[in-house]
PDB file of C-alpha atoms in Angstrom:
ATOM      1  CA  UNK A   1      -3.365   9.389  87.326  1.00 47.00           C
ATOM      2  CA  UNK A   2      -1.306   9.920  84.189  1.00 45.00           C
ATOM      3  CA  UNK A   3       2.333  10.819  84.908  1.00 50.00           C
ATOM      4  CA  UNK A   4       1.810  10.363  88.635  1.00 50.00           C
ATOM      5  CA  UNK A   5       1.928   6.590  88.315  1.00 45.00           C
ATOM      6  CA  UNK A   6       5.569   6.923  87.180  1.00 48.00           C
ATOM      7  CA  UNK A   7       6.536   8.934  90.195  1.00 51.00           C
ATOM      8  CA  UNK A   8       5.824   6.762  93.173  1.00 49.00           C
ATOM      9  CA  UNK A   9       8.398   4.064  92.460  1.00 48.00           C
ATOM     10  CA  UNK A  10      10.877   6.818  91.729  1.00 50.00           C
ATOM     11  CA  UNK A  11      10.074   8.386  95.059  1.00 52.00           C
ATOM     12  CA  UNK A  12      11.097   5.146  96.747  1.00 52.00           C
ATOM     13  CA  UNK A  13      14.544   5.426  95.203  1.00 53.00           C
ATOM     14  CA  UNK A  14      14.726   9.079  96.176  1.00 55.00           C
ATOM     15  CA  UNK A  15      13.752   8.200  99.736  1.00 50.00           C
ATOM     16  CA  UNK A  16      16.695   5.846 100.039  1.00 57.00           C
ATOM     17  CA  UNK A  17      18.969   8.312  98.296  1.00 57.00           C
ATOM     18  CA  UNK A  18      18.056  10.982 100.846  1.00 47.00           C
ATOM     19  CA  UNK A  19      19.517   9.101 103.757  1.00 44.00           C
ATOM     20  CA  UNK A  20      22.399   7.782 101.686  1.00 50.00           C
ATOM     21  CA  UNK A  21      23.145  11.244 100.400  1.00 46.00           C
ATOM     22  CA  UNK A  22      23.542  12.555 103.919  1.00 39.00           C
ATOM     23  CA  UNK A  23      26.178   9.893 104.472  1.00 37.00           C
ATOM     24  CA  UNK A  24      27.864  11.052 101.288  1.00 36.00           C
ATOM     25  CA  UNK A  25      28.061  14.576 102.635  1.00 37.00           C
ATOM     26  CA  UNK A  26      29.394  13.498 106.006  1.00 36.00           C
ATOM     27  CA  UNK A  27      32.041  11.164 104.624  1.00 33.00           C
ATOM     28  CA  UNK A  28      33.249  13.625 102.030  1.00 35.00           C
ATOM     29  CA  UNK A  29      34.067  16.117 104.780  1.00 37.00           C
ATOM     30  CA  UNK A  30      36.348  13.726 106.689  1.00 38.00           C
ATOM     31  CA  UNK A  31      36.229  10.710 108.960  1.00 37.00           C
ATOM     32  CA  UNK A  32      34.823  12.585 111.920  1.00 37.00           C
ATOM     33  CA  UNK A  33      31.005  12.554 112.108  1.00 37.00           C
ATOM     34  CA  UNK A  34      29.446  15.676 110.682  1.00 39.00           C
ATOM     35  CA  UNK A  35      26.945  17.739 112.598  1.00 41.00           C
ATOM     36  CA  UNK A  36      23.381  16.615 112.045  1.00 38.00           C
ATOM     37  CA  UNK A  37      21.492  18.777 109.544  1.00 38.00           C
ATOM     38  CA  UNK A  38      19.167  21.504 110.690  1.00 39.00           C
ATOM     39  CA  UNK A  39      15.633  20.214 110.389  1.00 39.00           C
ATOM     40  CA  UNK A  40      14.320  23.539 109.113  1.00 40.00           C
ATOM     41  CA  UNK A  41      16.492  23.241 106.009  1.00 39.00           C
ATOM     42  CA  UNK A  42      19.007  25.906 107.021  1.00 40.00           C
ATOM     43  CA  UNK A  43      22.694  25.192 106.753  1.00 39.00           C
ATOM     44  CA  UNK A  44      24.683  24.232 109.804  1.00 39.00           C
ATOM     45  CA  UNK A  45      27.470  26.834 110.011  1.00 36.00           C
ATOM     46  CA  UNK A  46      31.000  25.416 110.478  1.00 35.00           C
ATOM     47  CA  UNK A  47      33.226  26.888 113.165  1.00 35.00           C
ATOM     48  CA  UNK A  48      34.951  30.089 112.079  1.00 36.00           C
ATOM     49  CA  UNK A  49      32.513  30.840 109.246  1.00 36.00           C
ATOM     50  CA  UNK A  50      30.243  33.850 109.839  1.00 39.00           C
ATOM     51  CA  UNK A  51      26.550  32.961 109.610  1.00 40.00           C
ATOM     52  CA  UNK A  52      26.040  35.605 106.936  1.00 39.00           C
ATOM     53  CA  UNK A  53      28.372  33.854 104.491  1.00 41.00           C
ATOM     54  CA  UNK A  54      27.133  30.950 102.331  1.00 42.00           C
ATOM     55  CA  UNK A  55      28.808  27.606 102.845  1.00 40.00           C
ATOM     56  CA  UNK A  56      31.069  26.864  99.888  1.00 47.00           C
ATOM     57  CA  UNK A  57      30.782  23.323  98.572  1.00 45.00           C
ATOM     58  CA  UNK A  58      33.965  22.384  96.676  1.00 50.00           C
ATOM     59  CA  UNK A  59      33.804  20.163  93.620  1.00 53.00           C
ATOM     60  CA  UNK A  60      36.746  17.772  93.181  1.00 55.00           C
ATOM     61  CA  UNK A  61      38.688  18.468  90.004  1.00 61.00           C
ATOM     62  CA  UNK A  62      38.901  14.813  88.957  1.00 72.00           C
ATOM     63  CA  UNK A  63      35.154  14.123  88.929  1.00 82.00           C
ATOM     64  CA  UNK A  64      33.506  13.570  85.535  1.00 86.00           C
ATOM     65  CA  UNK A  65      29.751  13.109  85.891  1.00 89.00           C
ATOM     66  CA  UNK A  66      29.536  12.189  82.221  1.00 87.00           C
ATOM     67  CA  UNK A  67      31.424   8.967  82.974  1.00 86.00           C
ATOM     68  CA  UNK A  68      29.754   8.117  86.267  1.00 89.00           C
ATOM     69  CA  UNK A  69      27.141   5.576  85.159  1.00 90.00           C
ATOM     70  CA  UNK A  70      29.484   2.581  84.909  1.00 89.00           C
ATOM     71  CA  UNK A  71      31.022   3.441  88.261  1.00 87.00           C
ATOM     72  CA  UNK A  72      27.591   3.601  89.877  1.00 87.00           C
ATOM     73  CA  UNK A  73      26.582   0.249  88.404  1.00 89.00           C
ATOM     74  CA  UNK A  74      29.800  -1.360  89.582  1.00 87.00           C
ATOM     75  CA  UNK A  75      29.611  -0.006  93.115  1.00 85.00           C
ATOM     76  CA  UNK A  76      25.844  -0.256  93.651  1.00 86.00           C
ATOM     77  CA  UNK A  77      25.267  -3.674  92.118  1.00 85.00           C
ATOM     78  CA  UNK A  78      25.623  -5.464  95.446  1.00 85.00           C
ATOM     79  CA  UNK A  79      23.330  -3.160  97.394  1.00 84.00           C
ATOM     80  CA  UNK A  80      20.303  -5.343  96.605  1.00 88.00           C
ATOM     81  CA  UNK A  81      19.996  -8.715  94.890  1.00 90.00           C
ATOM     82  CA  UNK A  82      16.479  -8.025  93.634  1.00 92.00           C
ATOM     83  CA  UNK A  83      16.109  -7.912  89.817  1.00 92.00           C
ATOM     84  CA  UNK A  84      14.109  -4.683  89.871  1.00 89.00           C
ATOM     85  CA  UNK A  85      17.032  -2.830  91.388  1.00 89.00           C
ATOM     86  CA  UNK A  86      19.366  -4.161  88.698  1.00 90.00           C
ATOM     87  CA  UNK A  87      16.957  -2.764  86.124  1.00 89.00           C
ATOM     88  CA  UNK A  88      17.020   0.671  87.732  1.00 86.00           C
ATOM     89  CA  UNK A  89      20.821   0.732  87.529  1.00 89.00           C
ATOM     90  CA  UNK A  90      20.674   0.507  83.734  1.00 90.00           C
ATOM     91  CA  UNK A  91      19.371   4.076  83.598  1.00 88.00           C
ATOM     92  CA  UNK A  92      21.679   6.677  82.082  1.00 91.00           C
ATOM     93  CA  UNK A  93      22.757   9.778  84.002  1.00 91.00           C
ATOM     94  CA  UNK A  94      21.625   8.154  87.224  1.00 89.00           C
ATOM     95  CA  UNK A  95      23.590  10.322  89.651  1.00 87.00           C
ATOM     96  CA  UNK A  96      22.187  13.561  88.283  1.00 89.00           C
ATOM     97  CA  UNK A  97      18.660  12.135  88.214  1.00 89.00           C
ATOM     98  CA  UNK A  98      18.720  10.946  91.812  1.00 84.00           C
ATOM     99  CA  UNK A  99      20.356  14.140  93.070  1.00 83.00           C
ATOM    100  CA  UNK A 100      17.728  16.244  91.295  1.00 89.00           C
ATOM    101  CA  UNK A 101      14.994  14.063  92.799  1.00 87.00           C
ATOM    102  CA  UNK A 102      16.425  14.636  96.270  1.00 85.00           C
ATOM    103  CA  UNK A 103      16.277  18.392  95.740  1.00 89.00           C
ATOM    104  CA  UNK A 104      12.674  18.145  94.517  1.00 92.00           C
ATOM    105  CA  UNK A 105      11.570  16.122  97.541  1.00 92.00           C
ATOM    106  CA  UNK A 106      13.245  18.606  99.876  1.00 91.00           C
ATOM    107  CA  UNK A 107      11.255  21.391  98.225  1.00 93.00           C
ATOM    108  CA  UNK A 108       8.011  19.417  98.407  1.00 90.00           C
ATOM    109  CA  UNK A 109       7.871  19.156  94.626  1.00 91.00           C
ATOM    110  CA  UNK A 110       7.314  16.147  92.393  1.00 86.00           C
ATOM    111  CA  UNK A 111      10.464  14.294  91.262  1.00 84.00           C
ATOM    112  CA  UNK A 112       8.652  12.914  88.210  1.00 77.00           C
ATOM    113  CA  UNK A 113      10.853  14.566  85.580  1.00 79.00           C
ATOM    114  CA  UNK A 114      14.071  13.240  87.088  1.00 78.00           C
ATOM    115  CA  UNK A 115      12.702   9.759  87.729  1.00 75.00           C
ATOM    116  CA  UNK A 116      10.524   9.246  84.665  1.00 68.00           C
ATOM    117  CA  UNK A 117      12.398   6.039  83.823  1.00 66.00           C
ATOM    118  CA  UNK A 118      10.411   4.207  86.500  1.00 67.00           C
ATOM    119  CA  UNK A 119       6.813   3.240  86.018  1.00 66.00           C
ATOM    120  CA  UNK A 120       4.629   0.424  87.368  1.00 69.00           C
ATOM    121  CA  UNK A 121       3.282  -1.796  84.622  1.00 70.00           C
ATOM    122  CA  UNK A 122      -0.217  -2.057  86.034  1.00 77.00           C
ATOM    123  CA  UNK A 123      -2.629   0.842  85.669  1.00 78.00           C
ATOM    124  CA  UNK A 124      -3.978   2.944  88.494  1.00 78.00           C
ATOM    125  CA  UNK A 125      -7.540   1.973  89.391  1.00 83.00           C
ATOM    126  CA  UNK A 126     -10.428   3.510  91.282  1.00 84.00           C
ATOM    127  CA  UNK A 127     -13.643   2.124  92.709  1.00 85.00           C
ATOM    128  CA  UNK A 128     -16.843   3.298  94.307  1.00 87.00           C
ATOM    129  CA  UNK A 129     -16.796   2.786  98.076  1.00 86.00           C
ATOM    130  CA  UNK A 130     -19.853   3.881 100.015  1.00 84.00           C
ATOM    131  CA  UNK A 131     -21.023   5.927  97.055  1.00 84.00           C
ATOM    132  CA  UNK A 132     -17.714   7.818  96.783  1.00 85.00           C
ATOM    133  CA  UNK A 133     -15.017   7.500  94.144  1.00 87.00           C
ATOM    134  CA  UNK A 134     -11.907   6.262  95.973  1.00 87.00           C
ATOM    135  CA  UNK A 135      -8.473   4.815  95.346  1.00 87.00           C
ATOM    136  CA  UNK A 136      -8.836   1.098  94.712  1.00 89.00           C
ATOM    137  CA  UNK A 137      -6.730  -0.600  97.424  1.00 90.00           C
ATOM    138  CA  UNK A 138      -5.569  -3.072  94.763  1.00 91.00           C
ATOM    139  CA  UNK A 139      -3.615  -0.213  93.164  1.00 90.00           C
ATOM    140  CA  UNK A 140      -1.201  -0.188  96.083  1.00 91.00           C
ATOM    141  CA  UNK A 141       0.149  -3.580  95.049  1.00 92.00           C
ATOM    142  CA  UNK A 142       1.776  -1.911  92.025  1.00 90.00           C
ATOM    143  CA  UNK A 143       4.463  -0.621  94.382  1.00 89.00           C
ATOM    144  CA  UNK A 144       5.098  -3.772  96.423  1.00 92.00           C
ATOM    145  CA  UNK A 145       8.213  -4.683  94.430  1.00 90.00           C
ATOM    146  CA  UNK A 146       9.704  -1.197  94.776  1.00 88.00           C
ATOM    147  CA  UNK A 147       9.087  -1.142  98.523  1.00 90.00           C
ATOM    148  CA  UNK A 148      10.732  -4.564  98.762  1.00 93.00           C
ATOM    149  CA  UNK A 149      13.861  -3.183  97.092  1.00 90.00           C
ATOM    150  CA  UNK A 150      14.140  -0.368  99.625  1.00 89.00           C
ATOM    151  CA  UNK A 151      13.473  -2.778 102.481  1.00 92.00           C
ATOM    152  CA  UNK A 152      16.310  -5.007 101.236  1.00 92.00           C
ATOM    153  CA  UNK A 153      18.951  -2.262 101.452  1.00 88.00           C
ATOM    154  CA  UNK A 154      21.555  -2.748 104.192  1.00 81.00           C
ATOM    155  CA  UNK A 155      22.647   0.434 105.972  1.00 72.00           C
ATOM    156  CA  UNK A 156      26.294  -0.657 106.250  1.00 70.00           C
ATOM    157  CA  UNK A 157      26.465  -1.558 102.563  1.00 75.00           C
ATOM    158  CA  UNK A 158      24.912   1.785 101.704  1.00 73.00           C
ATOM    159  CA  UNK A 159      27.521   3.535 103.836  1.00 61.00           C
ATOM    160  CA  UNK A 160      30.342   1.860 101.904  1.00 63.00           C
ATOM    161  CA  UNK A 161      28.684   2.751  98.613  1.00 73.00           C
ATOM    162  CA  UNK A 162      28.168   6.403  99.349  1.00 65.00           C
ATOM    163  CA  UNK A 163      31.686   6.756 100.672  1.00 65.00           C
ATOM    164  CA  UNK A 164      32.982   5.650  97.284  1.00 70.00           C
ATOM    165  CA  UNK A 165      30.605   7.909  95.348  1.00 75.00           C
ATOM    166  CA  UNK A 166      30.770  10.988  97.584  1.00 71.00           C
ATOM    167  CA  UNK A 167      32.677  13.278  95.162  1.00 79.00           C
ATOM    168  CA  UNK A 168      30.250  12.504  92.325  1.00 83.00           C
ATOM    169  CA  UNK A 169      27.158  13.309  94.380  1.00 78.00           C
ATOM    170  CA  UNK A 170      28.804  16.525  95.534  1.00 79.00           C
ATOM    171  CA  UNK A 171      29.544  17.481  91.937  1.00 85.00           C
ATOM    172  CA  UNK A 172      25.962  16.758  90.882  1.00 85.00           C
ATOM    173  CA  UNK A 173      24.498  18.826  93.713  1.00 85.00           C
ATOM    174  CA  UNK A 174      26.725  21.779  92.893  1.00 86.00           C
ATOM    175  CA  UNK A 175      25.838  21.537  89.208  1.00 90.00           C
ATOM    176  CA  UNK A 176      22.097  21.554  89.909  1.00 89.00           C
ATOM    177  CA  UNK A 177      21.841  24.623  92.130  1.00 85.00           C
ATOM    178  CA  UNK A 178      22.999  28.202  91.703  1.00 81.00           C
ATOM    179  CA  UNK A 179      24.011  29.558  94.090  1.00 80.00           C
ATOM    180  CA  UNK A 180      25.051  26.197  95.569  1.00 75.00           C
ATOM    181  CA  UNK A 181      22.668  24.843  98.168  1.00 77.00           C
ATOM    182  CA  UNK A 182      23.970  23.277 101.335  1.00 69.00           C
ATOM    183  CA  UNK A 183      23.482  19.629 100.486  1.00 66.00           C
ATOM    184  CA  UNK A 184      23.542  18.476 104.095  1.00 66.00           C
ATOM    185  CA  UNK A 185      20.694  20.765 105.109  1.00 71.00           C
ATOM    186  CA  UNK A 186      18.729  19.965 101.954  1.00 74.00           C
ATOM    187  CA  UNK A 187      18.913  16.240 102.628  1.00 74.00           C
ATOM    188  CA  UNK A 188      17.927  16.646 106.252  1.00 76.00           C
ATOM    189  CA  UNK A 189      14.886  18.660 105.224  1.00 83.00           C
ATOM    190  CA  UNK A 190      13.894  16.048 102.648  1.00 87.00           C
ATOM    191  CA  UNK A 191      14.210  13.139 105.068  1.00 84.00           C
ATOM    192  CA  UNK A 192      12.021  14.900 107.599  1.00 90.00           C
ATOM    193  CA  UNK A 193       9.436  15.723 104.941  1.00 92.00           C
ATOM    194  CA  UNK A 194       9.043  12.100 103.917  1.00 93.00           C
ATOM    195  CA  UNK A 195       8.848  10.961 107.527  1.00 95.00           C
ATOM    196  CA  UNK A 196       6.047  13.492 108.054  1.00 95.00           C
ATOM    197  CA  UNK A 197       3.904  11.763 105.437  1.00 94.00           C
ATOM    198  CA  UNK A 198       0.930  10.188 107.225  1.00 94.00           C
ATOM    199  CA  UNK A 199       0.125   6.502 106.958  1.00 94.00           C
ATOM    200  CA  UNK A 200      -3.518   6.426 105.893  1.00 91.00           C
ATOM    201  CA  UNK A 201      -5.366   3.164 106.404  1.00 91.00           C
ATOM    202  CA  UNK A 202      -8.708   4.720 105.457  1.00 87.00           C
ATOM    203  CA  UNK A 203     -10.324   4.933 102.038  1.00 86.00           C
ATOM    204  CA  UNK A 204      -8.913   7.917 100.137  1.00 86.00           C
ATOM    205  CA  UNK A 205     -11.628   9.794  98.197  1.00 84.00           C
ATOM    206  CA  UNK A 206     -10.866  11.226  94.766  1.00 84.00           C
ATOM    207  CA  UNK A 207     -12.252  13.928  92.543  1.00 78.00           C
ATOM    208  CA  UNK A 208     -12.201  13.392  88.802  1.00 72.00           C
ATOM    209  CA  UNK A 209     -10.211  15.755  86.585  1.00 62.00           C
ATOM    210  CA  UNK A 210     -10.052  15.943  82.787  1.00 42.00           C
ATOM    211  CA  UNK A 211      -7.577  13.083  82.277  1.00 44.00           C
ATOM    212  CA  UNK A 212      -6.704  12.040  85.806  1.00 52.00           C
ATOM    213  CA  UNK A 213      -7.781  12.127  89.446  1.00 60.00           C
ATOM    214  CA  UNK A 214      -6.873  14.259  92.453  1.00 61.00           C
ATOM    215  CA  UNK A 215      -7.417  13.731  96.152  1.00 59.00           C
ATOM    216  CA  UNK A 216     -10.780  14.992  97.307  1.00 58.00           C
ATOM    217  CA  UNK A 217     -10.964  17.125 100.457  1.00 58.00           C
ATOM    218  CA  UNK A 218     -10.782  15.225 103.761  1.00 64.00           C
ATOM    219  CA  UNK A 219     -11.388  17.963 106.359  1.00 59.00           C
ATOM    220  CA  UNK A 220     -10.158  15.852 109.271  1.00 62.00           C
ATOM    221  CA  UNK A 221      -6.879  14.878 107.562  1.00 74.00           C
ATOM    222  CA  UNK A 222      -6.136  17.608 105.036  1.00 77.00           C
ATOM    223  CA  UNK A 223      -4.439  15.203 102.625  1.00 82.00           C
ATOM    224  CA  UNK A 224      -5.162  17.433  99.655  1.00 80.00           C
ATOM    225  CA  UNK A 225      -2.901  20.076 101.228  1.00 86.00           C
ATOM    226  CA  UNK A 226       0.150  17.816 101.480  1.00 89.00           C
ATOM    227  CA  UNK A 227       3.233  18.667  99.377  1.00 91.00           C
ATOM    228  CA  UNK A 228       3.417  16.799  96.073  1.00 89.00           C
ATOM    229  CA  UNK A 229       6.295  14.600  97.252  1.00 89.00           C
ATOM    230  CA  UNK A 230       4.323  13.439 100.297  1.00 90.00           C
ATOM    231  CA  UNK A 231       1.270  12.716  98.152  1.00 87.00           C
ATOM    232  CA  UNK A 232       3.357  10.441  95.955  1.00 85.00           C
ATOM    233  CA  UNK A 233       4.554   8.443  98.958  1.00 89.00           C
ATOM    234  CA  UNK A 234       0.985   8.312 100.256  1.00 87.00           C
ATOM    235  CA  UNK A 235      -0.167   6.724  96.984  1.00 86.00           C
ATOM    236  CA  UNK A 236       2.021   3.700  97.667  1.00 90.00           C
ATOM    237  CA  UNK A 237      -0.523   2.584 100.234  1.00 92.00           C
ATOM    238  CA  UNK A 238      -0.172   2.214 104.005  1.00 94.00           C
ATOM    239  CA  UNK A 239       1.853  -1.021 104.101  1.00 96.00           C
ATOM    240  CA  UNK A 240       4.441   0.177 101.605  1.00 94.00           C
ATOM    241  CA  UNK A 241       4.653   3.626 103.185  1.00 95.00           C
ATOM    242  CA  UNK A 242       5.460   1.973 106.519  1.00 96.00           C
ATOM    243  CA  UNK A 243       8.241  -0.087 104.901  1.00 94.00           C
ATOM    244  CA  UNK A 244       9.831   2.902 103.190  1.00 92.00           C
ATOM    245  CA  UNK A 245       9.643   5.103 106.276  1.00 94.00           C
ATOM    246  CA  UNK A 246      11.092   2.361 108.479  1.00 92.00           C
ATOM    247  CA  UNK A 247      14.136   2.034 106.236  1.00 88.00           C
ATOM    248  CA  UNK A 248      14.492   5.798 105.940  1.00 87.00           C
ATOM    249  CA  UNK A 249      14.379   6.160 109.727  1.00 88.00           C
ATOM    250  CA  UNK A 250      16.918   3.355 110.154  1.00 84.00           C
ATOM    251  CA  UNK A 251      19.337   5.059 107.789  1.00 77.00           C
ATOM    252  CA  UNK A 252      18.768   8.485 109.331  1.00 79.00           C
ATOM    253  CA  UNK A 253      19.640   7.140 112.778  1.00 79.00           C
ATOM    254  CA  UNK A 254      22.725   5.431 111.373  1.00 73.00           C
ATOM    255  CA  UNK A 255      23.770   8.817 110.023  1.00 71.00           C
ATOM    256  CA  UNK A 256      23.659  10.332 113.488  1.00 74.00           C
ATOM    257  CA  UNK A 257      20.436  12.287 113.183  1.00 79.00           C
ATOM    258  CA  UNK A 258      18.979  12.442 116.722  1.00 88.00           C
ATOM    259  CA  UNK A 259      15.922  10.250 117.148  1.00 91.00           C
ATOM    260  CA  UNK A 260      14.175  13.040 119.047  1.00 92.00           C
ATOM    261  CA  UNK A 261      14.409  15.280 115.977  1.00 91.00           C
ATOM    262  CA  UNK A 262      12.811  12.766 113.619  1.00 93.00           C
ATOM    263  CA  UNK A 263       9.021  13.064 113.196  1.00 95.00           C
ATOM    264  CA  UNK A 264       6.938  10.395 114.863  1.00 94.00           C
ATOM    265  CA  UNK A 265       4.877   8.293 112.500  1.00 94.00           C
ATOM    266  CA  UNK A 266       1.255   9.397 112.114  1.00 92.00           C
ATOM    267  CA  UNK A 267      -1.212   6.605 111.406  1.00 92.00           C
ATOM    268  CA  UNK A 268      -4.844   7.283 110.514  1.00 87.00           C
ATOM    269  CA  UNK A 269      -6.634   4.005 111.081  1.00 86.00           C
ATOM    270  CA  UNK A 270      -9.743   2.880 109.261  1.00 75.00           C
ATOM    271  CA  UNK A 271     -12.897   4.305 110.777  1.00 64.00           C
TER     272      UNK A 271
END
């Protein structure tokens, strides 16, 4: 699948960053809980601000994103004890990369450019199943370690981390969008999008392209019509998708997003 094999592990990090980022936004606005984000991606309008006016996101004057990497490594080092996570933290310009990935996921786009520093070592593989070219289920194991990292995150530890890094994430989000997007609404939209990704326990047929593969039409599921970000999560395989979504849901609930507004998991069992 070419560049796509780099993306899926990165999407795992983005998935965790989505829920964490919402905490960042809430904590940066004060100790009182912030209003849950609108699930359609529109900004929640604060009291006294006319709906026609854009929400202004201030950027603290003392924030220097160019010097943020060491701070991130210091603060995030205890979030997970797994070696893979420690390796991810060695990446340069991490705050900007993760923030950009969050924006991409919210828009349904691929976060591959922002998260190109992550790539599974094993190659993607396909196999013939019932005369059709399909994803080889063994390929899903390439993402087991990444899913384990996300599963190991503790919501309370993440809350402490994002509270410390809130001004830096705000600065990165303002830098990446013009006019500034409402970060709270963007994160809410992205979380919902990833939770809408179906868990597919069936064989996934492929169609061969020039140098890669794409999902073949499945009329009953419509997987080929999914946004790019959801397709990347889907390629992790059903077991890993369940792990990532469970952690994402746990964090979303901890952030005060109403359970009734979170999409129910869709599972397509093997036929």
